[in-house]
N, CA, C and O atoms as a DFTB+ gen file, in Angstrom:
528 C
 N C O
     1  1     -71.042     -12.264     -41.245
     2  2     -71.267     -10.301     -41.580
     3  2     -72.182     -10.156     -40.533
     4  3     -73.113      -9.848     -41.278
     5  1     -72.767     -10.118     -39.242
     6  2     -73.187     -10.243     -37.807
     7  2     -72.910      -8.988     -38.565
     8  3     -71.903      -8.714     -39.217
     9  1     -74.511      -7.923     -38.266
    10  2     -74.336      -6.415     -38.160
    11  2     -74.562      -6.060     -37.137
    12  3     -74.220      -4.910     -36.863
    13  1     -75.148      -6.771     -36.246
    14  2     -75.264      -6.251     -35.052
    15  2     -74.600      -6.662     -33.579
    16  3     -75.111      -7.738     -33.269
    17  1     -73.759      -6.275     -32.651
    18  2     -72.732      -6.436     -31.984
    19  2     -73.183      -7.127     -31.138
    20  3     -72.390      -7.709     -30.399
    21  1     -74.625      -7.304     -30.952
    22  2     -74.550      -8.885     -29.962
    23  2     -74.485      -9.774     -30.556
    24  3     -73.876     -10.773     -30.174
    25  1     -74.999      -9.699     -31.504
    26  2     -75.097     -11.535     -32.464
    27  2     -74.129     -12.159     -32.206
    28  3     -74.179     -13.387     -32.268
    29  1     -72.991     -11.516     -31.851
    30  2     -71.855     -12.161     -31.548
    31  2     -71.546     -13.042     -30.308
    32  3     -70.586     -13.796     -30.150
    33  1     -72.447     -12.810     -29.567
    34  2     -72.029     -13.056     -28.289
    35  2     -72.407     -14.918     -28.010
    36  3     -71.496     -15.405     -27.341
    37  1     -72.934     -15.421     -28.185
    38  2     -73.552     -16.483     -28.391
    39  2     -72.604     -18.250     -29.575
    40  3     -72.371     -19.428     -29.304
    41  1     -72.394     -17.351     -30.808
    42  2     -71.369     -18.490     -31.266
    43  2     -70.106     -18.149     -30.724
    44  3     -69.392     -19.148     -30.635
    45  1     -69.286     -16.562     -30.123
    46  2     -68.351     -17.189     -29.550
    47  2     -68.564     -18.143     -28.487
    48  3     -67.773     -19.056     -28.250
    49  1     -69.622     -17.936     -27.851
    50  2     -69.472     -18.050     -26.421
    51  2     -69.654     -20.088     -26.550
    52  3     -69.242     -20.888     -25.710
    53  1     -70.450     -20.448     -27.975
    54  2     -70.457     -21.942     -28.379
    55  2     -68.482     -22.031     -28.728
    56  3     -67.723     -22.855     -28.220
    57  1     -68.161     -21.113     -29.544
    58  2     -66.610     -21.739     -29.156
    59  2     -65.613     -21.677     -28.263
    60  3     -64.601     -22.338     -28.495
    61  1     -65.670     -21.116     -27.426
    62  2     -64.966     -20.843     -25.520
    63  2     -65.879     -22.969     -25.289
    64  3     -65.156     -23.836     -24.798
    65  1     -66.835     -23.208     -25.572
    66  2     -67.462     -24.227     -24.992
    67  2     -66.982     -25.574     -25.959
    68  3     -66.763     -26.631     -25.366
    69  1     -66.831     -25.521     -27.367
    70  2     -66.318     -26.464     -27.805
    71  2     -64.530     -26.794     -28.012
    72  3     -63.731     -27.712     -28.192
    73  1     -64.576     -26.059     -27.924
    74  2     -62.824     -25.863     -27.827
    75  2     -62.385     -26.348     -26.378
    76  3     -61.302     -26.900     -26.181
    77  1     -63.196     -26.128     -25.510
    78  2     -62.994     -26.540     -23.946
    79  2     -62.894     -27.955     -24.490
    80  3     -62.150     -28.650     -25.181
    81  1     -63.632     -27.993     -24.052
    82  2     -64.239     -28.983     -25.052
    83  2     -63.091     -30.087     -25.015
    84  3     -62.577     -30.739     -24.105
    85  1     -62.867     -30.002     -26.714
    86  2     -61.799     -30.190     -27.700
    87  2     -60.468     -30.995     -26.646
    88  3     -60.161     -32.134     -26.296
    89  1     -60.049     -29.787     -26.479
    90  2     -59.367     -30.041     -26.096
    91  2     -58.891     -30.978     -24.235
    92  3     -57.969     -31.538     -23.642
    93  1     -59.844     -30.695     -24.140
    94  2     -60.106     -32.222     -21.690
    95  2     -60.260     -33.373     -22.928
    96  3     -59.201     -33.886     -23.292
    97  1     -61.091     -33.667     -23.375
    98  2     -61.464     -35.059     -24.479
    99  2     -60.472     -35.497     -25.428
   100  3     -60.110     -36.669     -25.534
   101  1     -60.074     -34.611     -26.062
   102  2     -58.865     -35.455     -26.913
   103  2     -57.778     -34.614     -27.714
   104  3     -57.018     -35.193     -28.490
   105  1     -57.722     -33.355     -27.532
   106  2     -56.121     -32.929     -27.979
   107  2     -55.259     -32.811     -26.120
   108  3     -54.908     -31.742     -25.620
   109  1     -55.212     -33.233     -25.912
   110  2     -54.507     -32.967     -24.217
   111  2     -53.851     -32.640     -24.099
   112  3     -53.564     -31.890     -25.032
   113  1     -52.974     -32.679     -23.169
   114  2     -51.510     -32.019     -23.315
   115  2     -50.394     -33.357     -23.055
   116  3     -49.177     -33.183     -23.120
   117  1     -50.909     -34.463     -22.807
   118  2     -50.251     -35.798     -22.970
   119  2     -49.619     -36.445     -24.118
   120  3     -48.706     -37.224     -24.392
   121  1     -51.099     -35.333     -24.982
   122  2     -50.444     -36.431     -26.073
   123  2     -50.168     -34.989     -27.738
   124  3     -49.470     -35.253     -28.717
   125  1     -50.686     -34.074     -27.608
   126  2     -49.983     -33.600     -28.492
   127  2     -50.323     -31.903     -27.529
   128  3     -51.393     -31.295     -27.485
   129  1     -48.735     -31.452     -26.736
   130  2     -48.953     -30.337     -26.272
   131  2     -48.974     -29.354     -26.959
   132  3     -49.818     -28.508     -26.665
   133  1     -47.760     -29.007     -28.511
   134  2     -48.627     -27.968     -29.529
   135  2     -49.797     -28.163     -29.774
   136  3     -50.100     -27.909     -28.608
   137  1     -50.942     -28.429     -30.318
   138  2     -52.247     -28.407     -30.538
   139  2     -52.489     -27.885     -28.975
   140  3     -52.762     -26.685     -28.951
   141  1     -52.450     -28.497     -27.713
   142  2     -52.722     -28.310     -27.024
   143  2     -53.037     -26.799     -26.902
   144  3     -54.150     -26.341     -27.158
   145  1     -51.996     -26.065     -26.500
   146  2     -50.751     -25.302     -26.568
   147  2     -52.185     -23.849     -27.589
   148  3     -52.551     -22.724     -27.247
   149  1     -52.457     -24.517     -28.539
   150  2     -52.233     -23.530     -29.884
   151  2     -53.860     -23.696     -29.396
   152  3     -54.583     -22.705     -29.296
   153  1     -54.323     -25.022     -29.118
   154  2     -56.163     -24.037     -28.407
   155  2     -56.831     -23.480     -28.057
   156  3     -58.018     -23.179     -28.183
   157  1     -55.180     -23.093     -27.008
   158  2     -55.543     -22.804     -25.486
   159  2     -55.611     -21.901     -25.812
   160  3     -56.701     -21.421     -25.500
   161  1     -55.075     -21.323     -26.288
   162  2     -54.361     -20.032     -26.792
   163  2     -55.795     -19.072     -28.063
   164  3     -55.893     -17.858     -28.236
   165  1     -56.895     -20.487     -28.876
   166  2     -58.229     -20.128     -29.178
   167  2     -58.383     -19.724     -28.122
   168  3     -58.356     -18.521     -28.380
   169  1     -58.508     -19.773     -27.249
   170  2     -59.491     -20.284     -26.030
   171  2     -59.936     -19.143     -25.322
   172  3     -61.067     -18.890     -24.908
   173  1     -58.623     -18.323     -25.220
   174  2     -57.797     -17.123     -24.592
   175  2     -58.642     -15.669     -26.010
   176  3     -59.269     -14.666     -25.670
   177  1     -58.399     -16.002     -27.151
   178  2     -58.311     -15.241     -28.356
   179  2     -59.971     -15.118     -28.450
   180  3     -60.555     -14.219     -29.055
   181  1     -60.596     -16.187     -27.739
   182  2     -62.505     -16.424     -28.304
   183  2     -62.932     -15.464     -26.800
   184  3     -64.067     -15.012     -26.649
   185  1     -62.014     -15.302     -25.954
   186  2     -62.663     -14.558     -25.145
   187  2     -62.253     -13.514     -25.463
   188  3     -63.151     -12.794     -25.898
   189  1     -61.049     -12.955     -25.452
   190  2     -61.068     -10.895     -25.809
   191  2     -62.013     -10.994     -26.746
   192  3     -62.951     -11.024     -25.950
   193  1     -62.516     -11.068     -27.759
   194  2     -63.612     -11.269     -28.633
   195  2     -64.433     -11.092     -27.470
   196  3     -64.513     -10.042     -26.833
   197  1     -64.993     -12.081     -27.238
   198  2     -66.547     -12.168     -26.434
   199  2     -66.501     -10.965     -25.110
   200  3     -67.414     -10.160     -24.929
   201  1     -65.208     -11.044     -24.227
   202  2     -64.863      -9.357     -23.490
   203  2     -65.625      -7.589     -23.842
   204  3     -66.441      -6.869     -23.267
   205  1     -64.531      -7.472     -25.491
   206  2     -64.719      -7.022     -26.546
   207  2     -66.410      -6.910     -26.452
   208  3     -66.654      -5.875     -25.832
   209  1     -66.817      -7.133     -26.578
   210  2     -68.197      -7.066     -27.115
   211  2     -68.924      -6.492     -26.198
   212  3     -69.807      -5.714     -26.560
   213  1     -68.731      -6.725     -24.964
   214  2     -69.675      -6.167     -23.363
   215  2     -68.749      -4.220     -23.597
   216  3     -69.333      -3.398     -22.890
   217  1     -67.977      -3.818     -24.126
   218  2     -67.653      -2.287     -24.493
   219  2     -67.837      -2.136     -26.057
   220  3     -66.716      -2.099     -26.563
   221  1     -68.373      -2.082     -26.570
   222  2     -68.705      -2.069     -28.161
   223  2     -67.650      -1.690     -28.896
   224  3     -67.463      -0.745     -29.663
   225  1     -66.910      -2.698     -28.485
   226  2     -65.738      -3.525     -30.116
   227  2     -66.353      -3.990     -30.065
   228  3     -67.303      -4.316     -29.354
   229  1     -65.364      -4.321     -31.895
   230  2     -66.016      -5.481     -32.629
   231  2     -64.830      -6.038     -33.050
   232  3     -64.721      -5.531     -34.166
   233  1     -64.268      -6.452     -32.959
   234  2     -62.606      -7.643     -33.145
   235  2     -62.981      -7.924     -33.926
   236  3     -64.205      -8.054     -33.949
   237  1     -62.250      -8.196     -35.037
   238  2     -61.714      -9.047     -36.739
   239  2     -62.051     -10.237     -36.628
   240  3     -61.835     -10.681     -37.755
   241  1     -62.531     -11.247     -35.868
   242  2     -62.636     -13.293     -36.127
   243  2     -61.708     -13.413     -37.187
   244  3     -60.782     -14.221     -37.263
   245  1     -62.139     -12.265     -38.252
   246  2     -60.544     -14.001     -39.266
   247  2     -59.061     -12.944     -38.961
   248  3     -58.055     -13.475     -39.431
   249  1     -58.759     -11.441     -38.199
   250  2     -57.613     -10.997     -38.152
   251  2     -56.586     -12.566     -36.624
   252  3     -55.476     -13.095     -36.578
   253  1     -58.301     -12.653     -35.451
   254  2     -58.222     -13.275     -35.004
   255  2     -57.452     -15.253     -35.437
   256  3     -56.384     -15.733     -35.059
   257  1     -58.026     -15.589     -35.897
   258  2     -57.980     -17.133     -36.616
   259  2     -56.461     -16.420     -37.701
   260  3     -55.789     -17.434     -37.883
   261  1     -55.606     -15.053     -38.527
   262  2     -54.826     -15.743     -38.860
   263  2     -53.790     -15.150     -38.278
   264  3     -52.714     -15.480     -38.777
   265  1     -53.703     -14.036     -36.986
   266  2     -52.928     -13.442     -36.170
   267  2     -53.020     -14.903     -35.824
   268  3     -52.850     -15.644     -36.792
   269  1     -53.288     -15.589     -34.480
   270  2     -53.369     -17.403     -33.837
   271  2     -52.871     -17.693     -35.107
   272  3     -51.955     -16.883     -35.254
   273  1     -52.943     -18.336     -36.041
   274  2     -52.476     -19.423     -37.192
   275  2     -50.494     -18.945     -37.396
   276  3     -49.533     -19.693     -37.216
   277  1     -50.494     -17.801     -37.720
   278  2     -49.049     -17.430     -37.813
   279  2     -47.884     -17.584     -37.354
   280  3     -46.808     -18.014     -37.768
   281  1     -48.572     -16.865     -35.792
   282  2     -48.021     -17.362     -34.386
   283  2     -47.649     -18.568     -33.418
   284  3     -46.967     -18.745     -32.408
   285  1     -48.414     -19.255     -34.221
   286  2     -48.635     -20.837     -33.758
   287  2     -47.399     -21.308     -34.780
   288  3     -46.505     -22.021     -34.322
   289  1     -47.381     -20.948     -35.975
   290  2     -46.110     -22.040     -36.560
   291  2     -45.135     -21.106     -36.564
   292  3     -44.118     -21.638     -37.010
   293  1     -44.955     -20.034     -36.300
   294  2     -43.530     -19.271     -35.695
   295  2     -42.712     -19.797     -34.500
   296  3     -41.515     -19.957     -34.264
   297  1     -44.499     -20.106     -33.495
   298  2     -43.309     -20.923     -32.057
   299  2     -43.184     -22.117     -32.155
   300  3     -42.732     -22.726     -31.186
   301  1     -43.635     -23.009     -33.663
   302  2     -43.399     -24.448     -33.883
   303  2     -41.936     -24.911     -34.471
   304  3     -41.263     -25.942     -34.465
   305  1     -41.768     -22.991     -35.207
   306  2     -40.684     -23.243     -35.626
   307  2     -39.334     -23.513     -34.784
   308  3     -38.309     -24.194     -34.747
   309  1     -39.987     -22.596     -34.199
   310  2     -38.552     -22.433     -33.816
   311  2     -39.130     -23.388     -32.234
   312  3     -38.122     -23.711     -31.606
   313  1     -40.311     -23.823     -31.585
   314  2     -40.413     -25.709     -30.627
   315  2     -39.052     -26.244     -31.260
   316  3     -37.872     -26.052     -30.965
   317  1     -39.838     -27.170     -32.481
   318  2     -39.044     -28.145     -33.227
   319  2     -37.650     -27.151     -34.227
   320  3     -37.233     -27.737     -35.226
   321  1     -37.156     -26.029     -33.975
   322  2     -35.628     -25.645     -34.382
   323  2     -35.877     -25.765     -35.760
   324  3     -34.857     -26.039     -36.392
   325  1     -37.047     -25.632     -36.531
   326  2     -37.156     -25.815     -38.734
   327  2     -36.758     -24.809     -38.682
   328  3     -36.746     -24.109     -37.669
   329  1     -36.083     -24.326     -40.449
   330  2     -36.569     -22.982     -40.968
   331  2     -37.640     -23.487     -42.575
   332  3     -37.426     -24.091     -43.625
   333  1     -39.091     -22.627     -41.750
   334  2     -39.756     -23.095     -42.599
   335  2     -40.133     -21.330     -42.695
   336  3     -41.281     -20.887     -42.686
   337  1     -39.036     -20.598     -42.775
   338  2     -39.665     -18.710     -43.242
   339  2     -40.231     -19.665     -44.131
   340  3     -40.613     -20.648     -43.496
   341  1     -40.409     -19.748     -45.206
   342  2     -40.737     -19.449     -46.530
   343  2     -42.760     -19.544     -45.778
   344  3     -43.305     -18.444     -45.684
   345  1     -43.551     -20.707     -45.375
   346  2     -44.258     -20.878     -44.724
   347  2     -44.886     -19.552     -43.680
   348  3     -45.960     -18.974     -43.848
   349  1     -43.733     -19.251     -42.436
   350  2     -44.313     -17.935     -42.635
   351  2     -44.736     -16.641     -43.432
   352  3     -45.763     -15.983     -43.264
   353  1     -43.992     -16.482     -44.095
   354  2     -44.467     -15.003     -44.869
   355  2     -45.030     -16.054     -45.757
   356  3     -45.860     -16.802     -45.241
   357  1     -44.896     -16.132     -46.289
   358  2     -46.618     -16.522     -46.934
   359  2     -48.274     -16.888     -46.609
   360  3     -49.371     -17.022     -47.150
   361  1     -47.253     -16.961     -44.724
   362  2     -48.655     -16.961     -43.921
   363  2     -49.347     -14.985     -43.714
   364  3     -50.423     -14.438     -43.956
   365  1     -48.093     -14.549     -43.192
   366  2     -47.867     -13.456     -43.284
   367  2     -49.051     -12.744     -44.261
   368  3     -50.104     -12.163     -43.998
   369  1     -48.407     -13.054     -45.426
   370  2     -49.132     -12.435     -47.065
   371  2     -50.579     -12.491     -46.717
   372  3     -51.322     -11.522     -46.566
   373  1     -50.901     -13.825     -46.603
   374  2     -51.885     -14.856     -46.617
   375  2     -53.614     -13.196     -45.851
   376  3     -54.688     -12.737     -46.240
   377  1     -52.518     -13.048     -44.520
   378  2     -53.595     -12.352     -43.485
   379  2     -53.269     -11.351     -43.686
   380  3     -53.900     -10.617     -42.925
   381  1     -52.108     -10.355     -44.760
   382  2     -52.931      -9.489     -45.159
   383  2     -54.003      -8.981     -46.492
   384  3     -54.703      -7.990     -46.698
   385  1     -53.586     -10.687     -47.493
   386  2     -54.644     -10.599     -48.434
   387  2     -55.822     -10.168     -47.195
   388  3     -56.207      -9.029     -46.932
   389  1     -56.228     -11.406     -46.571
   390  2     -57.406     -11.368     -45.412
   391  2     -57.865     -10.318     -45.775
   392  3     -58.612      -9.932     -46.675
   393  1     -56.781      -9.468     -44.140
   394  2     -57.380      -7.832     -43.791
   395  2     -57.727      -6.950     -45.232
   396  3     -58.728      -6.238     -45.308
   397  1     -56.915      -7.081     -46.167
   398  2     -57.743      -6.550     -47.576
   399  2     -58.381      -5.941     -48.259
   400  3     -58.404      -4.831     -48.790
   401  1     -59.397      -7.567     -48.139
   402  2     -60.579      -8.399     -48.483
   403  2     -61.387      -7.361     -47.754
   404  3     -62.000      -6.356     -48.114
   405  1     -61.199      -7.880     -46.748
   406  2     -62.478      -7.260     -45.241
   407  2     -62.614      -5.614     -45.454
   408  3     -63.707      -5.135     -45.156
   409  1     -61.739      -4.851     -45.874
   410  2     -61.808      -3.874     -45.920
   411  2     -62.357      -3.582     -47.484
   412  3     -62.857      -2.528     -47.877
   413  1     -62.231      -4.248     -47.909
   414  2     -62.743      -3.500     -48.891
   415  2     -63.963      -3.885     -49.190
   416  3     -64.597      -3.300     -50.068
   417  1     -64.644      -5.279     -48.270
   418  2     -65.692      -5.834     -48.086
   419  2     -66.711      -4.255     -47.084
   420  3     -67.927      -4.100     -46.976
   421  1     -65.382      -3.240     -46.455
   422  2     -66.785      -2.325     -45.593
   423  2     -67.023      -3.020     -44.290
   424  3     -67.822      -2.555     -43.477
   425  1     -66.273      -4.248     -44.042
   426  2     -67.180      -5.461     -43.650
   427  2     -65.802      -5.246     -41.629
   428  3     -65.845      -5.528     -40.431
   429  1     -65.073      -4.718     -42.447
   430  2     -64.459      -4.109     -40.778
   431  2     -64.037      -2.583     -41.118
   432  3     -64.682      -1.960     -41.961
   433  1     -62.907      -1.976     -40.425
   434  2     -62.527      -0.567     -39.618
   435  2     -61.111      -1.108     -39.949
   436  3     -60.966      -2.259     -40.360
   437  1     -60.058      -0.250     -39.762
   438  2     -58.526      -0.866     -40.271
   439  2     -58.406      -1.131     -38.172
   440  3     -58.149      -2.055     -37.400
   441  1     -58.734       0.152     -38.101
   442  2     -58.976      -0.619     -35.713
   443  2     -59.789      -1.110     -35.681
   444  3     -60.499      -0.454     -34.918
   445  1     -60.517      -2.238     -36.120
   446  2     -60.897      -3.321     -35.781
   447  2     -59.950      -4.784     -36.427
   448  3     -59.679      -5.828     -35.833
   449  1     -59.632      -4.393     -37.742
   450  2     -58.457      -5.461     -37.988
   451  2     -56.821      -5.494     -37.301
   452  3     -55.978      -6.390     -37.341
   453  1     -56.780      -4.204     -36.706
   454  2     -55.559      -4.532     -36.244
   455  2     -55.793      -5.358     -33.768
   456  3     -55.238      -5.979     -32.861
   457  1     -57.556      -4.261     -34.353
   458  2     -57.569      -5.294     -31.969
   459  2     -57.358      -7.008     -32.496
   460  3     -56.643      -7.878     -31.999
   461  1     -58.402      -7.081     -33.843
   462  2     -58.574      -8.446     -34.293
   463  2     -57.149      -9.129     -34.303
   464  3     -57.084     -10.239     -33.776
   465  1     -56.194      -8.679     -34.752
   466  2     -55.214      -8.972     -34.942
   467  2     -54.281      -9.061     -33.441
   468  3     -54.567     -10.191     -33.044
   469  1     -53.859      -8.794     -32.991
   470  2     -53.183      -8.287     -31.881
   471  2     -54.459      -9.346     -30.745
   472  3     -54.174     -10.483     -30.368
   473  1     -55.030      -9.047     -30.592
   474  2     -56.268     -10.942     -30.312
   475  2     -55.334     -11.686     -30.353
   476  3     -54.631     -12.202     -29.485
   477  1     -55.364     -11.732     -31.757
   478  2     -55.153     -13.629     -32.090
   479  2     -53.829     -13.559     -31.498
   480  3     -53.427     -14.227     -30.546
   481  1     -53.047     -12.482     -32.309
   482  2     -51.235     -12.646     -30.887
   483  2     -51.546     -12.484     -30.075
   484  3     -52.286     -13.467     -30.028
   485  1     -51.699     -11.985     -29.100
   486  2     -51.578     -12.576     -27.579
   487  2     -51.744     -13.365     -26.783
   488  3     -50.916     -13.303     -25.875
   489  1     -52.519     -14.175     -26.685
   490  2     -52.219     -15.720     -25.830
   491  2     -51.268     -16.607     -26.526
   492  3     -50.677     -17.418     -25.813
   493  1     -50.997     -16.600     -27.866
   494  2     -50.135     -17.480     -28.706
   495  2     -48.835     -16.700     -28.207
   496  3     -47.928     -17.508     -28.005
   497  1     -48.497     -15.508     -27.971
   498  2     -47.099     -15.611     -27.997
   499  2     -47.120     -16.011     -25.901
   500  3     -46.377     -16.714     -25.215
   501  1     -48.741     -14.867     -25.425
   502  2     -47.709     -15.808     -24.329
   503  2     -47.707     -16.563     -23.982
   504  3     -47.151     -16.731     -22.896
   505  1     -48.390     -17.693     -24.715
   506  2     -48.590     -18.996     -24.138
   507  2     -47.114     -19.623     -24.368
   508  3     -46.505     -20.266     -23.513
   509  1     -46.626     -19.312     -25.721
   510  2     -45.384     -19.485     -26.048
   511  2     -44.308     -20.079     -24.412
   512  3     -43.411     -20.881     -24.152
   513  1     -45.096     -19.127     -23.761
   514  2     -43.635     -19.032     -22.252
   515  2     -43.740     -20.467     -21.656
   516  3     -42.935     -20.910     -20.837
   517  1     -45.346     -21.489     -22.391
   518  2     -45.681     -22.544     -21.653
   519  2     -44.715     -23.676     -22.602
   520  3     -44.467     -24.827     -22.243
   521  1     -44.432     -23.286     -23.382
   522  2     -44.669     -24.910     -24.445
   523  2     -43.108     -25.042     -25.284
   524  3     -42.465     -25.981     -25.753
   525  1     -42.846     -23.046     -25.142
   526  2     -41.380     -22.943     -25.640
   527  2     -39.842     -23.420     -24.803
   528  3     -38.758     -23.260     -25.364
């Protein structure tokens, strides 16, 4: 609950740096290719949220996380040819609950939630090209 938009800059920058270190040192493409692309998408989502700060747009980081996880699980399901429809449906239900709670708490507007959802989804879906 950072009231000032500029207070998000340092935490988002630190998130990008720490995730980059993680994928360079631990979750490498040779060991865990699926997780590598998930975290790479996470860096992309974080960068989008970081860039939006400079144009005075606040994206919901909660929605970024939920949509990134949901679309990663969808990609994982396609990659491994698994039928995990109940898991995917549960993730979408939980995403709706998170979005509702952010609205009830008046932490975000509907537009900020949609922007956050798109910022989480886009990098994951674009990276499907590389690992599916």
